[in-house]
mmCIF file of C-alpha atoms and ligand atoms in Angstrom:
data_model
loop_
_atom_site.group_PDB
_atom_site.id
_atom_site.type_symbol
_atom_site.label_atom_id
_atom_site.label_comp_id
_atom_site.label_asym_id
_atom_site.label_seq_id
_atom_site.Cartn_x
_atom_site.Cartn_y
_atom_site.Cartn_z
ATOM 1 C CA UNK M 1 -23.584 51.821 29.380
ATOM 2 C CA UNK M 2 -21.132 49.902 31.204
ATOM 3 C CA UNK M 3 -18.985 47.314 29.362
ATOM 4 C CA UNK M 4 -20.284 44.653 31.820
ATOM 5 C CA UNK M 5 -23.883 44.965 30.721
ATOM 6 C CA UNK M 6 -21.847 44.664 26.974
ATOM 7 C CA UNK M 7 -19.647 41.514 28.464
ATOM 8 C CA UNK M 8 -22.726 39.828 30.293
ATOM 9 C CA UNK M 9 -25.057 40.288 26.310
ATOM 10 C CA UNK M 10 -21.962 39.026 24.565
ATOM 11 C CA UNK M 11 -21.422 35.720 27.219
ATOM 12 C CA UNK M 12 -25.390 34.995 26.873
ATOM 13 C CA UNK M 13 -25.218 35.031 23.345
ATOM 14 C CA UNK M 14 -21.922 32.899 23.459
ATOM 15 C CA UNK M 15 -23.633 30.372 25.421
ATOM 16 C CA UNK M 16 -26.657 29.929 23.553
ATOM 17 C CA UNK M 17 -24.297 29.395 20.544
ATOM 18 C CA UNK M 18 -23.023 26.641 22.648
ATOM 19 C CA UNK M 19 -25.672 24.986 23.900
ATOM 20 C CA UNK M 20 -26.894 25.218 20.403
ATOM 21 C CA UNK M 21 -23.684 23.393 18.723
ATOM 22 C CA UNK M 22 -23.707 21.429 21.722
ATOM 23 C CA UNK M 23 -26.434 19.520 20.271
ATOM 24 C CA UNK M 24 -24.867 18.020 16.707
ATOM 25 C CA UNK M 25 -21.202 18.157 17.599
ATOM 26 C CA UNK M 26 -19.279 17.636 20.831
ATOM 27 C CA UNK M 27 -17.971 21.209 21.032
ATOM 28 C CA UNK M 28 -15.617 21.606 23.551
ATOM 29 C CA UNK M 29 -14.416 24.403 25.840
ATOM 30 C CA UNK M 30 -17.865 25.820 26.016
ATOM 31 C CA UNK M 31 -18.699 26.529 29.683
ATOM 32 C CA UNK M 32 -15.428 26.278 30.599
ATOM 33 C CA UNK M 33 -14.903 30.166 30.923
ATOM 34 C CA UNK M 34 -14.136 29.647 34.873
ATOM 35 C CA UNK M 35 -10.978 27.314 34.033
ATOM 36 C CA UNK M 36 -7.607 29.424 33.469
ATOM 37 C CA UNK M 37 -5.945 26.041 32.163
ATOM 38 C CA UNK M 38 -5.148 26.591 28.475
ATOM 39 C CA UNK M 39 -5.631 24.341 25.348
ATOM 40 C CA UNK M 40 -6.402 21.154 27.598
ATOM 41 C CA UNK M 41 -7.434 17.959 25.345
ATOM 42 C CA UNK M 42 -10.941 18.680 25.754
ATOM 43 C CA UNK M 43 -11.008 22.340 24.101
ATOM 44 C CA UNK M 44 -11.908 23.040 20.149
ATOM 45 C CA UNK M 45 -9.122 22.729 17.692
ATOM 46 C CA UNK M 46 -6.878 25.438 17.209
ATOM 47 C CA UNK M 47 -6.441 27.489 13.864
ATOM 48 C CA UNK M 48 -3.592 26.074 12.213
ATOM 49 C CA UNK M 49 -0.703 28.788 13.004
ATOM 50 C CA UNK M 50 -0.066 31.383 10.578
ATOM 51 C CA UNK M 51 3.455 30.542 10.242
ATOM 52 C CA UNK M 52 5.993 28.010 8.024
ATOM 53 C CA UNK M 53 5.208 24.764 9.428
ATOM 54 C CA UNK M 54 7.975 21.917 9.411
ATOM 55 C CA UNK M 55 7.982 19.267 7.563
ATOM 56 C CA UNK M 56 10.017 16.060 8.768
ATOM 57 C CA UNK M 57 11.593 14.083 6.605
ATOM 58 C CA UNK M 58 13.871 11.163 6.548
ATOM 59 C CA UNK M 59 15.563 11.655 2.903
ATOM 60 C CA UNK M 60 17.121 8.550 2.709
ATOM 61 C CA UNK M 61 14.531 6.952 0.693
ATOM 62 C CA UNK M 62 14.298 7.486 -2.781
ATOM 63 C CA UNK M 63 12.300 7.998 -4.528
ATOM 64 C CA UNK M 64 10.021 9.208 -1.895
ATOM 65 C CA UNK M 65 12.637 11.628 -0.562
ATOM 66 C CA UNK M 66 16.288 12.245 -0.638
ATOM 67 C CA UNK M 67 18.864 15.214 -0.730
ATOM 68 C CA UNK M 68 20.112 15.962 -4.248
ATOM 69 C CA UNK M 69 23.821 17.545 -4.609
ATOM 70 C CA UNK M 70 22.583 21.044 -4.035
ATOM 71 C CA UNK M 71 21.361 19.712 -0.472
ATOM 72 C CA UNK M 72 17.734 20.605 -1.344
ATOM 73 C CA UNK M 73 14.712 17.603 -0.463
ATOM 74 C CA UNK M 74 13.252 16.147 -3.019
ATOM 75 C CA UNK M 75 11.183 13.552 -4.029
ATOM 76 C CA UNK M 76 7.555 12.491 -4.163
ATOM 77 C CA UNK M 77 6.561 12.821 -0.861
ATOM 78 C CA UNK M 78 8.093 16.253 -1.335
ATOM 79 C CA UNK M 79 6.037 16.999 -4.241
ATOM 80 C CA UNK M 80 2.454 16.021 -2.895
ATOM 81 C CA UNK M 81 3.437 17.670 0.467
ATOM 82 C CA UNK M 82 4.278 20.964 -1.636
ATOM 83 C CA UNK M 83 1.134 20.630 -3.450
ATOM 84 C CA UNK M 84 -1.072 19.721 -0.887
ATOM 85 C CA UNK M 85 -0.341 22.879 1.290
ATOM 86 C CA UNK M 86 -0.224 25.066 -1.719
ATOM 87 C CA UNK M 87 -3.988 23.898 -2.260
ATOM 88 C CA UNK M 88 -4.563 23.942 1.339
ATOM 89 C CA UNK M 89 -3.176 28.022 1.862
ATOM 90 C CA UNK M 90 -0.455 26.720 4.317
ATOM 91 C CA UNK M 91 3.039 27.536 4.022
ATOM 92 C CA UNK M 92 5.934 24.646 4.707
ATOM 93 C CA UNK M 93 9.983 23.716 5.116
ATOM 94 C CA UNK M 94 11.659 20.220 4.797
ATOM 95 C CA UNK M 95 14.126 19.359 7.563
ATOM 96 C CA UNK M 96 16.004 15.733 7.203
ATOM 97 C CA UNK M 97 15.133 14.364 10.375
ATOM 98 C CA UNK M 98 16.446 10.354 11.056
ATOM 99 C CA UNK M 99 14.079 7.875 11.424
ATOM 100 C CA UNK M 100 14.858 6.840 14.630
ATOM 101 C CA UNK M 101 13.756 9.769 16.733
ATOM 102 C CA UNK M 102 11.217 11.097 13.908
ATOM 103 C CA UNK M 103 8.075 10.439 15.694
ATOM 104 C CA UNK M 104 9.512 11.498 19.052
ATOM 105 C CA UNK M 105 10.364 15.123 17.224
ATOM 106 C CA UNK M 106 6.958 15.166 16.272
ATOM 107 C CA UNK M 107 5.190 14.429 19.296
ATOM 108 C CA UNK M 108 7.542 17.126 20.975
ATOM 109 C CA UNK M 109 6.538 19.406 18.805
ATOM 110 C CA UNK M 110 9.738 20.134 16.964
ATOM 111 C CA UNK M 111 8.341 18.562 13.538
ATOM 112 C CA UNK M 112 4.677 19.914 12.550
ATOM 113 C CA UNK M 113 3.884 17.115 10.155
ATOM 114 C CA UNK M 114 5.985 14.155 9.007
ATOM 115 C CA UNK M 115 5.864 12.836 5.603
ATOM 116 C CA UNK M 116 8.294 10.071 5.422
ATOM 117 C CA UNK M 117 6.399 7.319 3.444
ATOM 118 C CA UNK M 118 5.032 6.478 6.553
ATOM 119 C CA UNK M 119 3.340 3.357 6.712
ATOM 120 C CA UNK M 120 -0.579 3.701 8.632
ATOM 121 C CA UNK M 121 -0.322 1.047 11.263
ATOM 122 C CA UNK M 122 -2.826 0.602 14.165
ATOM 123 C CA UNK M 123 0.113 0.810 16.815
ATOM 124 C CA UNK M 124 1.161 4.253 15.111
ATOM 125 C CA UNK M 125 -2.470 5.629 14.785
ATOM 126 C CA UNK M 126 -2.154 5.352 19.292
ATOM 127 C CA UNK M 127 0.423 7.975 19.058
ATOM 128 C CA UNK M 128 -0.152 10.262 16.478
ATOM 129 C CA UNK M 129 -2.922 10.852 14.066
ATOM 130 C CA UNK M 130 -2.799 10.474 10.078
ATOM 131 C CA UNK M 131 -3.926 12.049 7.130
ATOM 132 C CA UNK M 132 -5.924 9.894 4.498
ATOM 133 C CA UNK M 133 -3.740 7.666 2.717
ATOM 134 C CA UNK M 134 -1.590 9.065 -0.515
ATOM 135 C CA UNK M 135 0.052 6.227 -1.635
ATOM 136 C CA UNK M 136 -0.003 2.422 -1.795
ATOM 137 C CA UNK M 137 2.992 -0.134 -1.101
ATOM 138 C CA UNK M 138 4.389 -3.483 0.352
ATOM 139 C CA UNK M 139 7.318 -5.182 1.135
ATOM 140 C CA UNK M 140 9.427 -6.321 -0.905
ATOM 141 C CA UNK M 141 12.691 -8.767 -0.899
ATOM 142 C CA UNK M 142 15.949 -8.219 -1.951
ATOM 143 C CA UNK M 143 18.299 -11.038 -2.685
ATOM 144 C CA UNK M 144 21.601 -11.389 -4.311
ATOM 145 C CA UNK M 145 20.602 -12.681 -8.032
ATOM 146 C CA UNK M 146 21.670 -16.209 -7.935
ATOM 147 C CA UNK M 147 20.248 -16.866 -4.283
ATOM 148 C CA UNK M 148 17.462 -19.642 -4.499
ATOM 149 C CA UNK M 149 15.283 -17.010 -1.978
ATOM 150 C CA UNK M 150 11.565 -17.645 -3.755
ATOM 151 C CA UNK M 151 9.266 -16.523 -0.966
ATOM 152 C CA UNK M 152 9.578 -15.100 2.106
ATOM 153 C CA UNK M 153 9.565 -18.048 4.090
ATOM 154 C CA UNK M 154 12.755 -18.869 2.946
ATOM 155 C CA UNK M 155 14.127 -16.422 4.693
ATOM 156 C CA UNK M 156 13.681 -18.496 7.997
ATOM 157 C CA UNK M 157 17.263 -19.536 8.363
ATOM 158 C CA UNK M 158 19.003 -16.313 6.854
ATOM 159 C CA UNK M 159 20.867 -13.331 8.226
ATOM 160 C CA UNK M 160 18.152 -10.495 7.246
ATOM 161 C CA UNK M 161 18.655 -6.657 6.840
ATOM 162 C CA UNK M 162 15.970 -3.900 7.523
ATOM 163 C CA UNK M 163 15.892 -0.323 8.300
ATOM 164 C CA UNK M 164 14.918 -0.033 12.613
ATOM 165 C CA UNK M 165 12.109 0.558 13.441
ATOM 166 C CA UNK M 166 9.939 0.124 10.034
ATOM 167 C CA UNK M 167 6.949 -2.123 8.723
ATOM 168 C CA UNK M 168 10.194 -4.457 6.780
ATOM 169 C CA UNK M 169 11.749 -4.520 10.367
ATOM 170 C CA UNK M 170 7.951 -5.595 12.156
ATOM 171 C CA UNK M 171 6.933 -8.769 9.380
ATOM 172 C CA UNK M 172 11.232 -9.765 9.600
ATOM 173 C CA UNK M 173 10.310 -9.942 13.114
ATOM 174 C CA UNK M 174 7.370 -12.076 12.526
ATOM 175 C CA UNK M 175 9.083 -13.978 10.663
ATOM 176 C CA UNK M 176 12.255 -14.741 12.603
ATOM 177 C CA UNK M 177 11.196 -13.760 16.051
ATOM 178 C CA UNK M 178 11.550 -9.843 16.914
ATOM 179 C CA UNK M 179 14.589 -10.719 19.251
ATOM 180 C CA UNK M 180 16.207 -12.868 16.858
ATOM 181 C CA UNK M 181 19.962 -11.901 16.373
ATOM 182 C CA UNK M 182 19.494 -12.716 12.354
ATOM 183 C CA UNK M 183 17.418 -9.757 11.720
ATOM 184 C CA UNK M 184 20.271 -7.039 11.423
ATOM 185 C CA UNK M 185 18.810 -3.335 11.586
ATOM 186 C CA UNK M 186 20.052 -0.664 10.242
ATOM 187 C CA UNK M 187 19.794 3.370 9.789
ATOM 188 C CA UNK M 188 18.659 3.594 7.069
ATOM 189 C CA UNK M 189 17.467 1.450 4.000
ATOM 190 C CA UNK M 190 20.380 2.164 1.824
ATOM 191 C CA UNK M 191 22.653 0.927 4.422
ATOM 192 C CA UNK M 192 20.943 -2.300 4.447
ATOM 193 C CA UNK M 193 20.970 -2.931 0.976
ATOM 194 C CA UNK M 194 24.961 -1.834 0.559
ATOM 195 C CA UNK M 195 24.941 -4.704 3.371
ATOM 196 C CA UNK M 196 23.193 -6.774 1.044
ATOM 197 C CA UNK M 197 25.789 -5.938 -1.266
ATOM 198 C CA UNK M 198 29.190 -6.990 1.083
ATOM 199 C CA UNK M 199 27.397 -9.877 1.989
ATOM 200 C CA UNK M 200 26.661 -9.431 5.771
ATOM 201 C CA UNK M 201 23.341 -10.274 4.924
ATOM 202 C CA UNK M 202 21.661 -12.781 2.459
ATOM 203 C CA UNK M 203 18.278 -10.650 2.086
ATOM 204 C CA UNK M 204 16.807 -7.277 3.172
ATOM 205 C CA UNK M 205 12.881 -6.567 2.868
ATOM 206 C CA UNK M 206 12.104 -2.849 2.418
ATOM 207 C CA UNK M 207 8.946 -0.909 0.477
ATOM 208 C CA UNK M 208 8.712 -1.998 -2.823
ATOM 209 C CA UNK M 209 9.156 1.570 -4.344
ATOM 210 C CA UNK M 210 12.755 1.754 -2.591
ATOM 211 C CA UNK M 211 13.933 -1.474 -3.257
ATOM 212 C CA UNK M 212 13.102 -1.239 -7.072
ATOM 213 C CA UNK M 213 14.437 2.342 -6.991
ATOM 214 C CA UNK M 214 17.781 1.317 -5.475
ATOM 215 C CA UNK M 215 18.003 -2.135 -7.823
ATOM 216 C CA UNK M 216 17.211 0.140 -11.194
ATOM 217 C CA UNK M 217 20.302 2.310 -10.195
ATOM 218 C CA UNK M 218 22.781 0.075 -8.533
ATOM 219 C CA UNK M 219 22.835 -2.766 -11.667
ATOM 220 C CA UNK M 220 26.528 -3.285 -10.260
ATOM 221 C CA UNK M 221 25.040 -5.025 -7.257
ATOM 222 C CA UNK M 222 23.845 -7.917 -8.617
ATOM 223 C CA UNK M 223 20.314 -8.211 -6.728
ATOM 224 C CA UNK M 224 16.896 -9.581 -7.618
ATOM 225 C CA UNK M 225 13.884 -8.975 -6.086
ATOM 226 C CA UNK M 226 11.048 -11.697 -5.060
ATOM 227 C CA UNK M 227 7.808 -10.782 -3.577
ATOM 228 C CA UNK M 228 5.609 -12.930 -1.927
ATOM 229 C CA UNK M 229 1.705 -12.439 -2.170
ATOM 230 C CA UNK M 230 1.459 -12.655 1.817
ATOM 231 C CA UNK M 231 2.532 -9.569 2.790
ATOM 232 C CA UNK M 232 -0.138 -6.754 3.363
ATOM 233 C CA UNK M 233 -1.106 -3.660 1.342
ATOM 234 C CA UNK M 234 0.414 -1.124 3.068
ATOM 235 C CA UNK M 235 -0.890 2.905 2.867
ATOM 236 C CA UNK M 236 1.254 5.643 3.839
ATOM 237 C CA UNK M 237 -0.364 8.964 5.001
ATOM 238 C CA UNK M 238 1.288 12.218 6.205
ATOM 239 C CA UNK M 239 1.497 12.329 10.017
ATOM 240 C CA UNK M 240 0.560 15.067 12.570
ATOM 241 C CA UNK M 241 0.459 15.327 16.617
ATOM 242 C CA UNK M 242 -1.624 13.565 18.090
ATOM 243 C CA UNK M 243 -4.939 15.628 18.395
ATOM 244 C CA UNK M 244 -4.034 18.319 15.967
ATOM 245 C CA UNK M 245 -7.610 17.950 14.013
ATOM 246 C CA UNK M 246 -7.392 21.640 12.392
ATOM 247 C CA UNK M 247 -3.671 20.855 10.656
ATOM 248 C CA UNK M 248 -5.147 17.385 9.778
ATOM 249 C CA UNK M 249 -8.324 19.091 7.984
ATOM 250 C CA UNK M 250 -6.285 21.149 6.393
ATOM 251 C CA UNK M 251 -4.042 17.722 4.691
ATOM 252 C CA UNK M 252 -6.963 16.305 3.995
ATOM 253 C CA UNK M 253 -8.242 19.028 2.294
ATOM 254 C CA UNK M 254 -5.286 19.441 -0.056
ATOM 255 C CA UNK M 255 -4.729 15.867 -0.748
ATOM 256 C CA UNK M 256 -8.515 16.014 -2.060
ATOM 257 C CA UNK M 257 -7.472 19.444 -4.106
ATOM 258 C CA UNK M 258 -4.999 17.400 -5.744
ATOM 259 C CA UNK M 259 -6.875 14.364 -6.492
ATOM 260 C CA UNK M 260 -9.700 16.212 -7.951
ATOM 261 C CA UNK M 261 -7.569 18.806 -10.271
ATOM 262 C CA UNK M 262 -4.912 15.495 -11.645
ATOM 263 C CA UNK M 263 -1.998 17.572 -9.559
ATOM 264 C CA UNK M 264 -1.559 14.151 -8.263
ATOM 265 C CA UNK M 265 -1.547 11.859 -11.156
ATOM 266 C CA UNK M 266 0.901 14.111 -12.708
ATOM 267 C CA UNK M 267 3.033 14.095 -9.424
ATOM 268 C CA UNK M 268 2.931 10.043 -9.409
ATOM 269 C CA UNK M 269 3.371 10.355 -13.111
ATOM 270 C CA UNK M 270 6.339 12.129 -12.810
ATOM 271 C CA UNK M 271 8.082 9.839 -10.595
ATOM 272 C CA UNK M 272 6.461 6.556 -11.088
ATOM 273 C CA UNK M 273 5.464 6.373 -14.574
ATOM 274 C CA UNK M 274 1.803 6.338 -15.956
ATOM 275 C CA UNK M 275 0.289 3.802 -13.937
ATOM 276 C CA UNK M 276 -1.074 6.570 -11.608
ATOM 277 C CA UNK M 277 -3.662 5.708 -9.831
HETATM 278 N N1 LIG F 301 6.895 2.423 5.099
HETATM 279 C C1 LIG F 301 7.815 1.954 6.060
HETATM 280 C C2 LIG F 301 7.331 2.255 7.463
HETATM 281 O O1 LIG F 301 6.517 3.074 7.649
HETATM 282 C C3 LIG F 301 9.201 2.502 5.888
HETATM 283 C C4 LIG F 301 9.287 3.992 5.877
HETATM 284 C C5 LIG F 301 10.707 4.503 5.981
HETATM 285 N N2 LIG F 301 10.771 5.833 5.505
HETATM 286 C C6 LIG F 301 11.900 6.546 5.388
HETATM 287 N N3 LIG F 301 11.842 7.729 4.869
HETATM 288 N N4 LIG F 301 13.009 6.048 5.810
HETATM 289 O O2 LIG F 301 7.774 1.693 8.397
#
């Protein structure tokens, strides 16, 4: 028996399995044996590599991440990232990776996943796809505490600070028209707020979690926060490549785990108190 009459019984039987799975999913790659072109768009998802993915991260944003004195990443994104690929039988490293330039190093392939308490937005979801959402925020205002800021309209004819680049930086720009040279942007969030702080700017609007965070340990500053009931629920979700469905089933998988066993609620527990949700 020749290994071609073995080949030509194991391609039939391949191709009835497609045809077959042809019919309730849109399975990809099958019939496609003649094409030498690897892994194009069209082909199945590949197995999630068997190797320590990377984790991007910009930890600059506690509570949600930051470096503590022994340089290690912390935080809660850290947490529910560790325990969702513990649940999920995938093995992963946090690299500090700036926000500017974080989605680039992910679409490039240098950065596996991104968990960065990454806001969902429809413009992001175009370029890269997201797990189901982990965690609920909004913006929130910072002000020095005897500024007469009440809503966010009054921030019309201010000199406003926001990290580049983030969901604070696209309602400022809403606000105050995107080009407008009294929205100052900044690295980071922190840097804003010290800003806030040395009076460059009269107001910075940020995620809620980070601006209370920051307020809660910098009483020296002097801030207040207001919020304003107009700005939008935001979710974050962890991010992957664009098209990488077998990593992203794997997230999703986890983040279920988690829910389902509490892992979660003591995770937001831990860092947020008992309002878990
Ligand atoms: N949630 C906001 C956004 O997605 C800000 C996130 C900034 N995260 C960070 N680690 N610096 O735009």
């Amino acid at each position: 028996m020749s290994g071609i009459a073995i080949n030509r019984r194991f391609a039939l039987a391949a191709s009835g399995l497609c045809t077959a799975l042809a019919l309730t999913v849109a399975l990809a790659g099958c019939g496609k044996q003649e094409s030498a072109t690897p892994a194009a768009s069209n082909t199945a998802p590949a197995a999630v590599p068997a190797r320590v993915l990377v984790v991007g991260t910009d930890a600059a944003y506690t509570p949600f991440e930051s470096q503590n004195d022994k340089g290690d990443i912390v935080g809660f994104d850290i947490d529910v990232v560790k325990a969702v690929a513990q649940k999920a039988g995938i093995e992963v490293k946090f690299v500090n990776t700036p926000w500017e330039g974080i989605f680039n190093a992910l679409d490039q392939g240098d950065r596996d996943l991104l968990v960065s308490a990454i806001t969902i937005t429809d413009e992001r979801r175009q370029t890269m796809d997201f797990s189901q959402p982990y965690f609920d925020a909004k913006q929130l205002i910072a002000v020095k505490s005897d500024s007469p800021v009440a809503r966010f309209d009054d921030l019309k004819p201010l000199k406003v600070g926001v990290q580049n680049g983030t969901t604070g930086d696209e309602v400022v720009g809403k606000l105050l028209g995107k080009s407008s040279t009294a929205i100052k942007r900044f690295e980071s969030t922190p840097l804003a707020l010290k800003e806030l702080e040395a009076g460059g700017v009269q107001a910075v609007v940020a995620d809620n979690g980070v601006v209370v965070h920051y307020l809660a340990n910098n009483t020296a500053g002097g801030f207040k926060t207001v919020s304003d009931a107009g700005f939008p629920v935001e979710k974050y979700g962890i991010a992957v490549k664009k098209g990488n469905a077998a990593l992203l089933a794997k997230i999703n998988q986890g983040l279920e785990g988690i829910r389902a066993d509490g892992t979660y609620a003591k995770i937001f527990a831990s860092h947020f108190g008992a309002e878990a949700k």
